[in-house]
Coordinates of C-alpha atoms and ligand atoms in Angstrom, one line a residue:
M1029 CA 45.3 -15.2 -40.8
S1030 CA 46.6 -14.0 -44.1
L1031 CA 44.8 -11.5 -46.3
A1032 CA 44.2 -14.2 -48.9
I1033 CA 42.4 -16.4 -46.4
K1034 CA 40.2 -13.4 -45.4
D1035 CA 39.3 -12.9 -49.0
I1036 CA 38.4 -16.5 -49.4
L1037 CA 36.1 -16.4 -46.3
D1038 CA 34.4 -13.3 -47.8
H1039 CA 34.1 -15.0 -51.1
L1040 CA 32.5 -18.1 -49.5
H1041 CA 30.1 -15.9 -47.4
I1042 CA 31.7 -16.8 -44.1
N1043 CA 33.2 -13.6 -43.0
D1044 CA 30.6 -13.0 -40.4
I1045 CA 29.5 -16.1 -38.6
N1046 CA 26.8 -15.6 -36.0
D1047 CA 24.7 -18.6 -36.5
A1048 CA 24.6 -22.2 -35.3
F1049 CA 22.1 -23.6 -37.8
S1050 CA 20.7 -23.1 -41.2
T1051 CA 17.7 -24.6 -43.1
G1052 CA 18.7 -22.8 -46.3
N1053 CA 18.2 -19.1 -46.5
Q1054 CA 17.4 -18.9 -42.8
W1055 CA 20.3 -19.0 -40.4
G1056 CA 19.9 -18.6 -36.6
S1057 CA 21.2 -19.1 -33.1
S1058 CA 20.2 -18.2 -29.6
A1059 CA 21.7 -15.3 -27.6
N1060 CA 23.2 -17.6 -25.0
A1061 CA 24.6 -20.1 -27.4
V1062 CA 28.0 -21.8 -26.6
T1063 CA 30.7 -20.1 -28.7
K1064 CA 33.8 -21.9 -29.9
D1065 CA 36.9 -20.5 -31.5
I1066 CA 38.1 -22.2 -34.7
V1067 CA 41.9 -22.2 -34.9
S1068 CA 43.9 -23.3 -37.9
P1069 CA 46.3 -26.1 -37.2
T1070 CA 48.6 -24.6 -39.8
D1071 CA 49.5 -21.4 -38.0
G1072 CA 47.6 -21.6 -34.7
K1073 CA 45.7 -18.4 -35.6
K1074 CA 42.0 -18.0 -34.9
I1075 CA 40.0 -18.1 -38.1
A1076 CA 36.5 -17.4 -36.6
S1077 CA 34.1 -18.2 -33.8
V1078 CA 31.1 -20.4 -34.3
K1079 CA 28.1 -21.0 -32.2
Y1080 CA 26.6 -24.3 -31.1
A1081 CA 22.9 -25.1 -31.8
T1082 CA 20.6 -26.0 -28.9
A1083 CA 18.3 -28.9 -28.7
D1084 CA 15.3 -26.6 -29.4
E1085 CA 17.0 -25.2 -32.5
Y1086 CA 17.8 -28.8 -33.6
N1087 CA 14.1 -29.6 -33.3
A1088 CA 13.0 -26.5 -35.3
V1089 CA 15.4 -27.6 -38.1
I1090 CA 14.0 -31.1 -38.1
E1091 CA 10.5 -29.7 -38.3
T1092 CA 11.4 -27.5 -41.3
A1093 CA 13.1 -30.4 -43.0
K1094 CA 10.1 -32.7 -42.4
K1095 CA 7.9 -30.2 -44.2
A1096 CA 10.3 -29.7 -47.0
F1097 CA 10.5 -33.5 -47.6
K1098 CA 6.8 -33.5 -48.5
T1099 CA 7.4 -31.2 -51.5
W1100 CA 10.9 -32.2 -52.4
R1101 CA 9.9 -35.8 -52.9
Q1102 CA 7.3 -34.7 -55.5
V1103 CA 10.0 -33.1 -57.7
P1104 CA 10.8 -35.7 -60.4
A1105 CA 14.2 -37.4 -59.8
P1106 CA 15.8 -36.0 -63.0
K1107 CA 14.8 -32.5 -62.0
R1108 CA 16.4 -33.1 -58.6
G1109 CA 19.4 -34.3 -60.5
E1110 CA 19.5 -31.0 -62.4
I1111 CA 19.7 -29.1 -59.2
V1112 CA 22.6 -31.4 -58.0
R1113 CA 24.2 -30.7 -61.4
Q1114 CA 24.1 -27.0 -60.7
I1115 CA 25.6 -27.6 -57.2
G1116 CA 28.5 -29.4 -59.0
E1117 CA 28.9 -26.4 -61.3
L1118 CA 29.1 -24.0 -58.4
L1119 CA 31.6 -26.2 -56.7
R1120 CA 33.7 -26.2 -59.9
E1121 CA 33.6 -22.4 -59.8
N1122 CA 34.6 -22.3 -56.1
K1123 CA 37.1 -25.2 -56.2
K1124 CA 40.1 -23.1 -55.5
Q1125 CA 38.6 -21.1 -52.7
L1126 CA 36.9 -24.1 -51.0
G1127 CA 39.9 -26.3 -51.5
T1128 CA 42.2 -23.7 -49.9
L1129 CA 39.8 -23.3 -46.9
V1130 CA 39.8 -27.1 -46.4
S1131 CA 43.5 -27.0 -46.4
Y1132 CA 43.7 -24.0 -44.0
E1133 CA 41.0 -25.2 -41.6
M1134 CA 41.9 -28.9 -41.6
G1135 CA 45.6 -28.9 -42.4
K1136 CA 45.8 -31.2 -45.4
S1137 CA 48.0 -30.2 -48.3
L1138 CA 46.6 -27.8 -50.8
Q1139 CA 46.7 -30.5 -53.5
E1140 CA 44.6 -32.7 -51.3
G1141 CA 42.3 -29.8 -50.4
Y1142 CA 41.6 -29.4 -54.2
G1143 CA 41.3 -33.2 -54.5
E1144 CA 38.6 -33.2 -51.8
V1145 CA 36.5 -30.6 -53.7
Q1146 CA 37.1 -32.6 -56.9
E1147 CA 35.6 -35.6 -55.1
M1148 CA 32.5 -33.5 -54.4
I1149 CA 32.3 -32.5 -58.0
D1150 CA 32.6 -36.1 -59.1
I1151 CA 29.9 -37.3 -56.8
C1152 CA 27.6 -34.5 -58.1
D1153 CA 28.2 -35.7 -61.6
F1154 CA 27.6 -39.3 -60.5
A1155 CA 24.3 -38.3 -58.8
V1156 CA 23.1 -36.5 -61.9
G1157 CA 23.3 -39.7 -64.0
L1158 CA 21.9 -41.7 -61.1
S1159 CA 18.8 -39.4 -61.0
R1160 CA 17.6 -41.2 -64.2
Q1161 CA 18.7 -44.7 -63.0
L1162 CA 16.9 -45.3 -59.7
Y1163 CA 15.9 -48.7 -61.0
G1164 CA 14.0 -51.5 -59.4
L1165 CA 13.6 -54.9 -60.8
T1166 CA 10.6 -56.6 -62.3
M1167 CA 9.9 -60.3 -61.5
H1168 CA 7.7 -63.0 -63.0
S1169 CA 4.8 -63.8 -60.8
E1170 CA 4.0 -67.5 -60.1
R1171 CA 0.3 -66.5 -60.7
P1172 CA -1.3 -65.9 -64.1
E1173 CA -2.1 -62.4 -65.1
H1174 CA -0.1 -60.9 -62.2
R1175 CA 2.7 -58.5 -62.4
M1176 CA 5.4 -58.0 -59.8
Y1177 CA 8.0 -55.3 -59.6
E1178 CA 9.9 -53.3 -57.0
Q1179 CA 10.3 -49.6 -56.7
Y1180 CA 12.3 -47.3 -54.6
H1181 CA 10.8 -44.4 -52.6
P1182 CA 12.7 -41.7 -50.7
L1183 CA 13.2 -42.3 -47.0
G1184 CA 12.8 -38.8 -45.5
I1185 CA 15.3 -36.9 -43.4
I1186 CA 18.9 -38.2 -43.7
G1187 CA 21.2 -37.3 -40.7
I1188 CA 24.8 -36.8 -41.8
I1189 CA 27.6 -36.8 -39.1
S1190 CA 30.9 -36.1 -40.7
A1191 CA 34.5 -36.2 -39.5
F1192 CA 37.2 -33.5 -39.6
N1193 CA 39.6 -35.4 -42.0
F1194 CA 37.3 -35.1 -45.0
P1195 CA 35.3 -32.1 -43.8
V1196 CA 33.2 -31.7 -47.0
A1197 CA 33.6 -34.6 -49.4
V1198 CA 32.0 -37.2 -47.2
W1199 CA 29.0 -34.9 -46.6
S1200 CA 28.6 -34.5 -50.4
W1201 CA 28.8 -38.3 -51.0
N1202 CA 25.7 -38.6 -48.7
A1203 CA 23.9 -35.4 -49.6
A1204 CA 24.2 -35.6 -53.4
L1205 CA 22.8 -39.1 -53.5
A1206 CA 20.2 -38.4 -50.8
W1207 CA 18.9 -35.4 -52.7
V1208 CA 18.5 -37.2 -56.1
C1209 CA 16.8 -40.0 -54.2
G1210 CA 14.2 -37.4 -52.9
D1211 CA 15.5 -37.1 -49.3
V1212 CA 16.3 -34.0 -47.3
C1213 CA 19.5 -33.7 -45.3
I1214 CA 20.6 -32.5 -41.9
W1215 CA 24.3 -32.2 -41.6
K1216 CA 26.3 -32.1 -38.3
P1217 CA 29.8 -31.4 -39.4
S1218 CA 32.8 -32.1 -37.1
E1219 CA 33.1 -29.4 -34.4
K1220 CA 36.7 -29.1 -35.5
T1221 CA 35.9 -28.1 -39.1
P1222 CA 32.6 -26.1 -39.2
L1223 CA 33.7 -23.3 -41.5
T1224 CA 34.1 -25.4 -44.6
A1225 CA 30.6 -26.8 -43.8
I1226 CA 29.2 -23.3 -43.5
A1227 CA 30.8 -22.6 -47.0
C1228 CA 29.1 -25.7 -48.5
Q1229 CA 25.8 -24.8 -47.0
H1230 CA 26.0 -21.4 -48.7
I1231 CA 27.0 -23.0 -52.0
A1232 CA 24.1 -25.6 -51.9
Q1233 CA 21.6 -23.0 -50.7
E1234 CA 22.5 -20.6 -53.5
V1235 CA 21.4 -23.2 -56.0
F1236 CA 18.3 -24.2 -54.1
K1237 CA 17.3 -20.6 -53.9
R1238 CA 17.9 -20.0 -57.6
N1239 CA 15.5 -22.9 -58.3
N1240 CA 12.9 -21.7 -55.9
I1241 CA 13.2 -24.8 -53.7
E1242 CA 11.7 -24.3 -50.3
E1243 CA 13.7 -24.1 -47.0
G1244 CA 14.8 -27.4 -45.4
V1245 CA 16.2 -29.6 -48.2
S1246 CA 19.7 -28.8 -47.1
C1247 CA 20.2 -28.1 -43.4
L1248 CA 23.2 -27.6 -41.2
V1249 CA 23.4 -27.9 -37.5
I1250 CA 26.7 -27.0 -35.8
G1251 CA 27.3 -28.5 -32.4
D1252 CA 29.1 -31.2 -30.5
R1253 CA 28.2 -34.8 -29.7
Q1254 CA 24.9 -33.7 -28.2
I1255 CA 23.5 -33.0 -31.7
G1256 CA 24.7 -36.4 -32.9
E1257 CA 22.9 -38.0 -29.9
L1258 CA 19.7 -36.1 -30.7
M1259 CA 19.8 -37.3 -34.3
S1260 CA 20.6 -40.9 -33.4
N1261 CA 17.7 -41.1 -31.0
D1262 CA 15.2 -39.2 -33.3
T1263 CA 12.6 -41.4 -35.0
R1264 CA 12.0 -38.5 -37.4
V1265 CA 15.5 -39.3 -38.9
P1266 CA 15.1 -42.7 -40.6
L1267 CA 18.8 -42.9 -41.7
V1268 CA 21.8 -41.7 -39.8
S1269 CA 25.0 -41.8 -41.9
A1270 CA 28.0 -41.4 -39.6
T1271 CA 31.7 -41.2 -40.4
G1272 CA 34.3 -41.2 -37.6
S1273 CA 35.8 -43.3 -34.9
T1274 CA 34.7 -46.8 -34.1
R1275 CA 33.8 -45.6 -30.6
M1276 CA 31.4 -43.0 -32.0
G1277 CA 30.0 -45.5 -34.5
K1278 CA 29.1 -48.0 -31.8
A1279 CA 27.2 -45.3 -29.9
V1280 CA 25.3 -44.2 -33.0
S1281 CA 24.6 -47.7 -34.0
A1282 CA 23.3 -48.6 -30.6
A1283 CA 21.0 -45.6 -30.4
V1284 CA 19.7 -45.9 -34.0
G1285 CA 19.4 -49.7 -33.6
A1286 CA 17.4 -49.4 -30.4
R1287 CA 14.7 -47.5 -32.4
L1288 CA 15.1 -49.9 -35.4
G1289 CA 16.3 -47.1 -37.6
K1290 CA 18.9 -47.4 -40.3
S1291 CA 22.5 -46.4 -39.9
L1292 CA 25.3 -46.2 -42.4
L1293 CA 28.6 -46.4 -40.7
E1294 CA 32.0 -45.6 -42.1
L1295 CA 34.5 -46.0 -39.2
G1296 CA 38.1 -46.8 -38.4
G1297 CA 40.5 -48.5 -40.7
N1298 CA 43.8 -50.3 -40.1
N1299 CA 44.9 -50.6 -43.6
A1300 CA 47.8 -52.7 -44.9
I1301 CA 49.8 -53.0 -48.1
I1302 CA 51.3 -56.4 -48.8
I1303 CA 54.5 -56.0 -50.7
T1304 CA 55.5 -59.3 -52.2
E1305 CA 58.8 -60.6 -53.7
N1306 CA 57.2 -59.9 -57.1
A1307 CA 56.3 -56.2 -56.4
D1308 CA 57.6 -53.3 -58.4
L1309 CA 59.4 -51.7 -55.4
D1310 CA 59.5 -48.2 -56.9
M1311 CA 55.8 -48.2 -57.5
S1312 CA 55.2 -49.7 -54.1
L1313 CA 57.2 -46.9 -52.5
I1314 CA 55.0 -44.1 -53.9
G1315 CA 51.9 -46.0 -52.8
A1316 CA 53.2 -46.7 -49.3
V1317 CA 54.6 -43.2 -48.7
F1318 CA 51.5 -41.3 -50.0
G1319 CA 49.3 -43.8 -48.1
A1320 CA 51.1 -43.2 -44.8
V1321 CA 52.0 -39.6 -45.0
G1322 CA 49.2 -38.1 -47.1
T1323 CA 46.7 -36.1 -45.0
A1324 CA 49.3 -36.6 -42.2
G1325 CA 48.1 -40.1 -41.8
Q1326 CA 44.6 -38.9 -40.9
R1327 CA 42.6 -40.7 -43.6
C1328 CA 40.5 -43.6 -42.6
T1329 CA 42.2 -45.2 -45.7
S1330 CA 45.7 -44.2 -44.6
T1331 CA 48.3 -46.9 -44.8
R1332 CA 49.2 -48.0 -41.3
R1333 CA 50.9 -51.3 -41.9
L1334 CA 53.3 -52.6 -44.6
I1335 CA 53.5 -56.4 -44.7
I1336 CA 56.7 -57.1 -46.6
H1337 CA 58.2 -60.3 -48.0
E1338 CA 61.4 -61.3 -46.2
S1339 CA 63.4 -61.4 -49.5
V1340 CA 62.7 -57.7 -50.2
Y1341 CA 62.2 -56.5 -46.6
E1342 CA 65.7 -54.9 -46.0
A1343 CA 65.9 -53.3 -49.5
F1344 CA 62.4 -51.8 -49.2
K1345 CA 63.1 -50.6 -45.7
Q1346 CA 66.1 -48.7 -47.0
K1347 CA 64.1 -47.1 -49.7
L1348 CA 61.5 -46.0 -47.2
V1349 CA 64.0 -44.5 -44.9
S1350 CA 65.6 -42.5 -47.7
A1351 CA 62.1 -41.4 -49.0
Y1352 CA 61.1 -40.3 -45.5
G1353 CA 64.3 -38.2 -45.5
Q1354 CA 62.9 -36.2 -48.5
I1355 CA 59.5 -35.4 -47.0
K1356 CA 58.9 -31.7 -46.6
I1357 CA 56.7 -30.9 -43.6
G1358 CA 55.2 -27.5 -43.2
D1359 CA 52.4 -25.0 -44.1
P1360 CA 50.0 -27.1 -46.3
L1361 CA 49.2 -24.0 -48.4
D1362 CA 52.8 -24.0 -49.6
E1363 CA 52.7 -26.5 -52.5
N1364 CA 56.3 -27.5 -51.9
N1365 CA 55.3 -29.3 -48.7
H1366 CA 54.2 -32.9 -48.7
M1367 CA 52.7 -33.0 -45.3
G1368 CA 50.9 -30.4 -43.1
P1369 CA 50.0 -30.6 -39.4
L1370 CA 47.8 -32.8 -37.4
I1371 CA 44.4 -31.4 -36.6
D1372 CA 45.0 -30.2 -33.1
Q1373 CA 47.1 -30.6 -29.9
D1374 CA 45.0 -33.6 -28.7
A1375 CA 45.9 -35.4 -31.9
V1376 CA 49.6 -34.6 -31.3
A1377 CA 49.3 -36.0 -27.7
L1378 CA 47.7 -39.2 -29.1
Y1379 CA 50.5 -39.6 -31.7
L1380 CA 53.2 -39.1 -29.0
D1381 CA 51.5 -41.6 -26.7
S1382 CA 51.2 -44.2 -29.5
I1383 CA 54.9 -43.9 -30.1
E1384 CA 55.6 -44.5 -26.4
K1385 CA 53.2 -47.5 -26.3
C1386 CA 54.8 -48.9 -29.5
K1387 CA 58.3 -48.7 -27.9
A1388 CA 57.0 -50.2 -24.7
E1389 CA 55.7 -53.2 -26.6
G1390 CA 59.1 -53.7 -28.3
G1391 CA 58.7 -51.6 -31.5
R1392 CA 62.0 -50.5 -33.1
F1393 CA 61.8 -47.2 -34.8
V1394 CA 63.8 -47.0 -38.0
V1395 CA 62.6 -43.4 -38.6
E1396 CA 62.1 -41.6 -35.3
G1397 CA 59.0 -39.6 -34.7
G1398 CA 58.5 -36.5 -32.5
K1399 CA 56.9 -33.1 -32.4
L1400 CA 58.3 -30.3 -34.5
E1401 CA 58.7 -27.1 -32.7
G1402 CA 59.6 -23.4 -33.2
G1403 CA 59.7 -21.1 -36.2
A1404 CA 57.3 -22.3 -38.9
Y1405 CA 56.1 -25.1 -36.6
S1406 CA 54.9 -22.7 -33.9
S1407 CA 51.3 -23.8 -34.1
G1408 CA 52.4 -26.9 -32.3
C1409 CA 50.5 -29.4 -34.4
Y1410 CA 53.4 -30.5 -36.7
V1411 CA 54.9 -33.9 -36.2
K1412 CA 57.5 -36.1 -37.9
P1413 CA 56.2 -39.1 -39.9
C1414 CA 57.8 -42.2 -38.4
I1415 CA 58.4 -45.9 -39.1
A1416 CA 58.6 -48.7 -36.6
E1417 CA 59.3 -52.4 -37.0
V1418 CA 56.7 -54.3 -35.0
E1419 CA 54.7 -57.5 -34.6
N1420 CA 51.1 -57.5 -35.8
H1421 CA 49.7 -58.6 -32.5
F1422 CA 51.0 -55.5 -30.6
K1423 CA 48.1 -53.8 -29.0
I1424 CA 49.1 -50.5 -30.5
V1425 CA 49.3 -52.0 -34.0
Q1426 CA 45.8 -53.4 -33.6
H1427 CA 44.6 -49.9 -32.8
E1428 CA 43.9 -47.2 -35.3
T1429 CA 46.1 -44.2 -34.5
F1430 CA 45.1 -41.2 -36.6
A1431 CA 48.7 -40.0 -37.3
P1432 CA 51.6 -40.7 -39.6
I1433 CA 53.0 -43.8 -37.9
L1434 CA 53.9 -46.6 -40.3
Y1435 CA 54.4 -50.2 -39.0
L1436 CA 56.6 -52.7 -40.8
I1437 CA 55.9 -56.4 -40.5
K1438 CA 57.9 -59.2 -42.2
Y1439 CA 56.3 -62.3 -43.8
S1440 CA 57.5 -65.4 -45.5
D1441 CA 54.5 -66.9 -47.4
L1442 CA 51.4 -65.3 -48.9
D1443 CA 48.9 -67.1 -46.7
E1444 CA 50.7 -65.8 -43.7
A1445 CA 50.7 -62.2 -45.2
I1446 CA 47.0 -62.4 -45.8
E1447 CA 46.4 -63.7 -42.3
L1448 CA 48.4 -60.7 -40.9
Q1449 CA 46.6 -58.3 -43.1
N1450 CA 43.2 -59.6 -41.9
G1451 CA 44.4 -60.0 -38.3
V1452 CA 43.1 -56.6 -37.0
P1453 CA 39.6 -55.6 -35.8
Q1454 CA 39.1 -53.2 -38.7
G1455 CA 38.3 -54.0 -42.3
L1456 CA 38.3 -50.9 -44.5
S1457 CA 41.1 -50.9 -47.2
S1458 CA 43.9 -53.2 -48.3
A1459 CA 46.3 -53.6 -51.1
I1460 CA 48.8 -56.0 -52.6
M1461 CA 51.8 -54.9 -54.7
T1462 CA 52.7 -57.7 -57.1
N1463 CA 53.3 -58.5 -60.8
N1464 CA 52.3 -62.1 -60.1
L1465 CA 48.8 -63.0 -61.2
R1466 CA 48.4 -65.9 -58.7
E1467 CA 49.3 -63.7 -55.8
A1468 CA 47.0 -60.9 -57.0
E1469 CA 44.0 -63.2 -57.6
T1470 CA 44.5 -65.1 -54.3
F1471 CA 44.5 -61.7 -52.5
L1472 CA 41.2 -60.8 -54.2
S1473 CA 39.6 -64.2 -53.6
Y1474 CA 37.3 -65.3 -50.8
A1475 CA 40.4 -66.5 -49.0
G1476 CA 42.1 -63.2 -49.5
S1477 CA 41.5 -59.7 -48.0
D1478 CA 38.5 -59.4 -45.7
C1479 CA 38.2 -55.6 -46.3
G1480 CA 35.6 -53.5 -48.2
I1481 CA 38.3 -52.3 -50.5
A1482 CA 41.1 -54.5 -51.9
N1483 CA 43.5 -53.1 -54.5
V1484 CA 46.2 -54.4 -56.7
N1485 CA 49.3 -52.2 -57.4
I1486 CA 47.5 -49.2 -55.9
G1487 CA 47.9 -48.0 -52.3
T1488 CA 45.1 -48.2 -49.7
S1489 CA 44.0 -44.5 -49.9
G1490 CA 42.5 -42.4 -52.7
A1491 CA 39.5 -44.4 -53.7
E1492 CA 37.4 -43.1 -56.6
I1493 CA 33.8 -42.1 -56.0
G1494 CA 32.4 -44.6 -58.5
G1495 CA 32.9 -47.6 -56.3
A1496 CA 31.0 -48.3 -53.1
F1497 CA 33.1 -47.0 -50.2
G1498 CA 33.3 -48.6 -46.8
G1499 CA 34.4 -51.7 -45.0
E1500 CA 33.7 -54.7 -42.7
K1501 CA 34.2 -55.6 -39.1
E1502 CA 34.8 -52.5 -36.9
T1503 CA 34.7 -50.3 -39.9
G1504 CA 30.9 -50.7 -39.6
G1505 CA 29.7 -52.4 -42.8
G1506 CA 28.3 -49.3 -44.5
R1507 CA 28.8 -48.4 -48.1
E1508 CA 28.8 -44.8 -49.4
S1509 CA 29.2 -43.0 -52.7
G1510 CA 29.2 -45.1 -55.9
S1511 CA 27.9 -48.4 -57.2
D1512 CA 24.5 -49.1 -55.7
A1513 CA 25.1 -47.3 -52.4
W1514 CA 22.1 -45.1 -53.2
K1515 CA 19.8 -47.9 -52.2
V1516 CA 20.4 -47.3 -48.6
Y1517 CA 18.9 -43.8 -49.0
M1518 CA 15.6 -45.2 -50.2
R1519 CA 13.0 -47.7 -49.1
R1520 CA 12.3 -50.6 -51.3
Q1521 CA 8.7 -51.6 -52.0
T1522 CA 7.6 -54.8 -53.7
N1523 CA 4.4 -54.5 -55.6
T1524 CA 2.2 -57.3 -56.9
I1525 CA -0.7 -56.4 -59.2
N1526 CA -3.4 -58.8 -60.1
Y1527 CA -5.1 -58.0 -63.5
S1528 CA -7.0 -61.3 -63.7
K1529 CA -10.6 -61.8 -62.8
T1530 CA -9.9 -64.2 -60.0
L1531 CA -7.9 -64.1 -56.8
P1532 CA -5.5 -67.1 -56.8
L1533 CA -3.4 -67.4 -53.7
A1534 CA 0.4 -67.8 -53.8
Q1535 CA 2.0 -71.2 -52.9
G1536 CA -1.1 -72.8 -54.5
I1537 CA -3.2 -72.4 -51.3
K1538 CA -6.9 -73.2 -51.7
F1539 CA -9.3 -70.9 -49.9
D1540 CA -12.8 -71.2 -51.4
L1541 CA -15.7 -69.4 -49.9
Ligands
UN1_2369 C1 38.0 -40.9 -45.2 O1 39.2 -40.9 -44.9 O2 37.1 -40.8 -44.4 O3 39.8 -43.1 -50.4 C2 37.6 -40.8 -46.7 C3 40.2 -42.0 -49.9 C4 39.3 -40.8 -50.1 C5 38.3 -40.8 -49.0 C6 38.7 -41.0 -47.6 N1 38.8 -40.8 -51.4 O4 41.3 -41.9 -49.3

């Protein structure tokens, strides 16, 4: 670990990590807690050790949060927004340090590390405005001198399970909205990236403390899947928001569903860009390469498939092959590099296995993959981004591999392209590259993309926070961040008030005594 990283850890108050959970000012862990080393995928060096919380500690955190909810919900929403505004300010001040730590702990490029913190700042700004706009509707009653309206109340404790690939932004999408809605949060970060979570907890807590807000509005519980299971089964947690694999989402959904709780799921993607004969190929190239190689292919919005019109297929393939020749892979903290490592050795093994499976099914690699070894690659997590020509129905193509493997598929008419694009179990993000209005509008129509996100002349990744984020089918159906995603963090109540002197029944029912 370099001196600069040590300074950053000190700056973010994570130089001495002895605790497995936090309810704000209070941090704790038991003497016999499981300890886990956190190793950077960039250089293989140990950054720190963290401890895992026990079930009893989880329970204690929930009880503190439950108590905090009773007072936090009384704080007027715009005042809660003011606190979120201050968190956004503190994130601005710490953007460089936190972004660098994201890059070092997770392995994404420094630019993307900064981008992730910017996404947190953006959602805080959004939530501040939202804190004055938690609107319900008013309706006209069918009865005279009656008033009907709806209002939104906070839900309570929001459980947030986040993934390693966006170790902090996805938490903030949930937490910033939940807080202005009057909820309190318990965050279980990925066990692969707990340090950035610890940093965020310190940042949020500094603001809560400054404003004399009691313990428990922002809580952190470090642990493995056991904590996720406790949360999912816990009736004290009315909403569990989970980001990660489809396998994990199915388990969360089943457990939360069994107790009729709410879940917000943001799971796997298998995102495609359709490149038509009317596409600007230079623009398409940037969208496709950033989509496939950015975050080393570890975004849920990463571009996994290119569905290319036969008339431009060969030309575009050549462009891709030469662009891949320019990609610089290495230390993500070095801004000259486009792509850093995968998260860990398991991810490397899955990547290598997927390449073998693709070849076994008949995939032809036009840019070969493989592990990069030796010298600057000694951490063992660096791999080559690769490209294979495939058929959409291959089992491996139907599966989301969290790695920089890009599949090329040829099409001859747009209906076929849309069918291919939709012909996977997942439904997160999609895009079409075209300068033809008919093609673009068909892609966006009911007969077009079946995904939660459908873009024109933009790649599949890099969504802005202002829109609702999420997708259909195995992506889980949840929507986070912008638009009206806040409604899931609140409970809606319909109120009918009779200010007449009689009690008429709805639907004209007569009931005279
Ligand atoms: C994720 O990969 O889980 O749209 C989130 C994007 C980012 C968020 C990705 N704004 O690529």
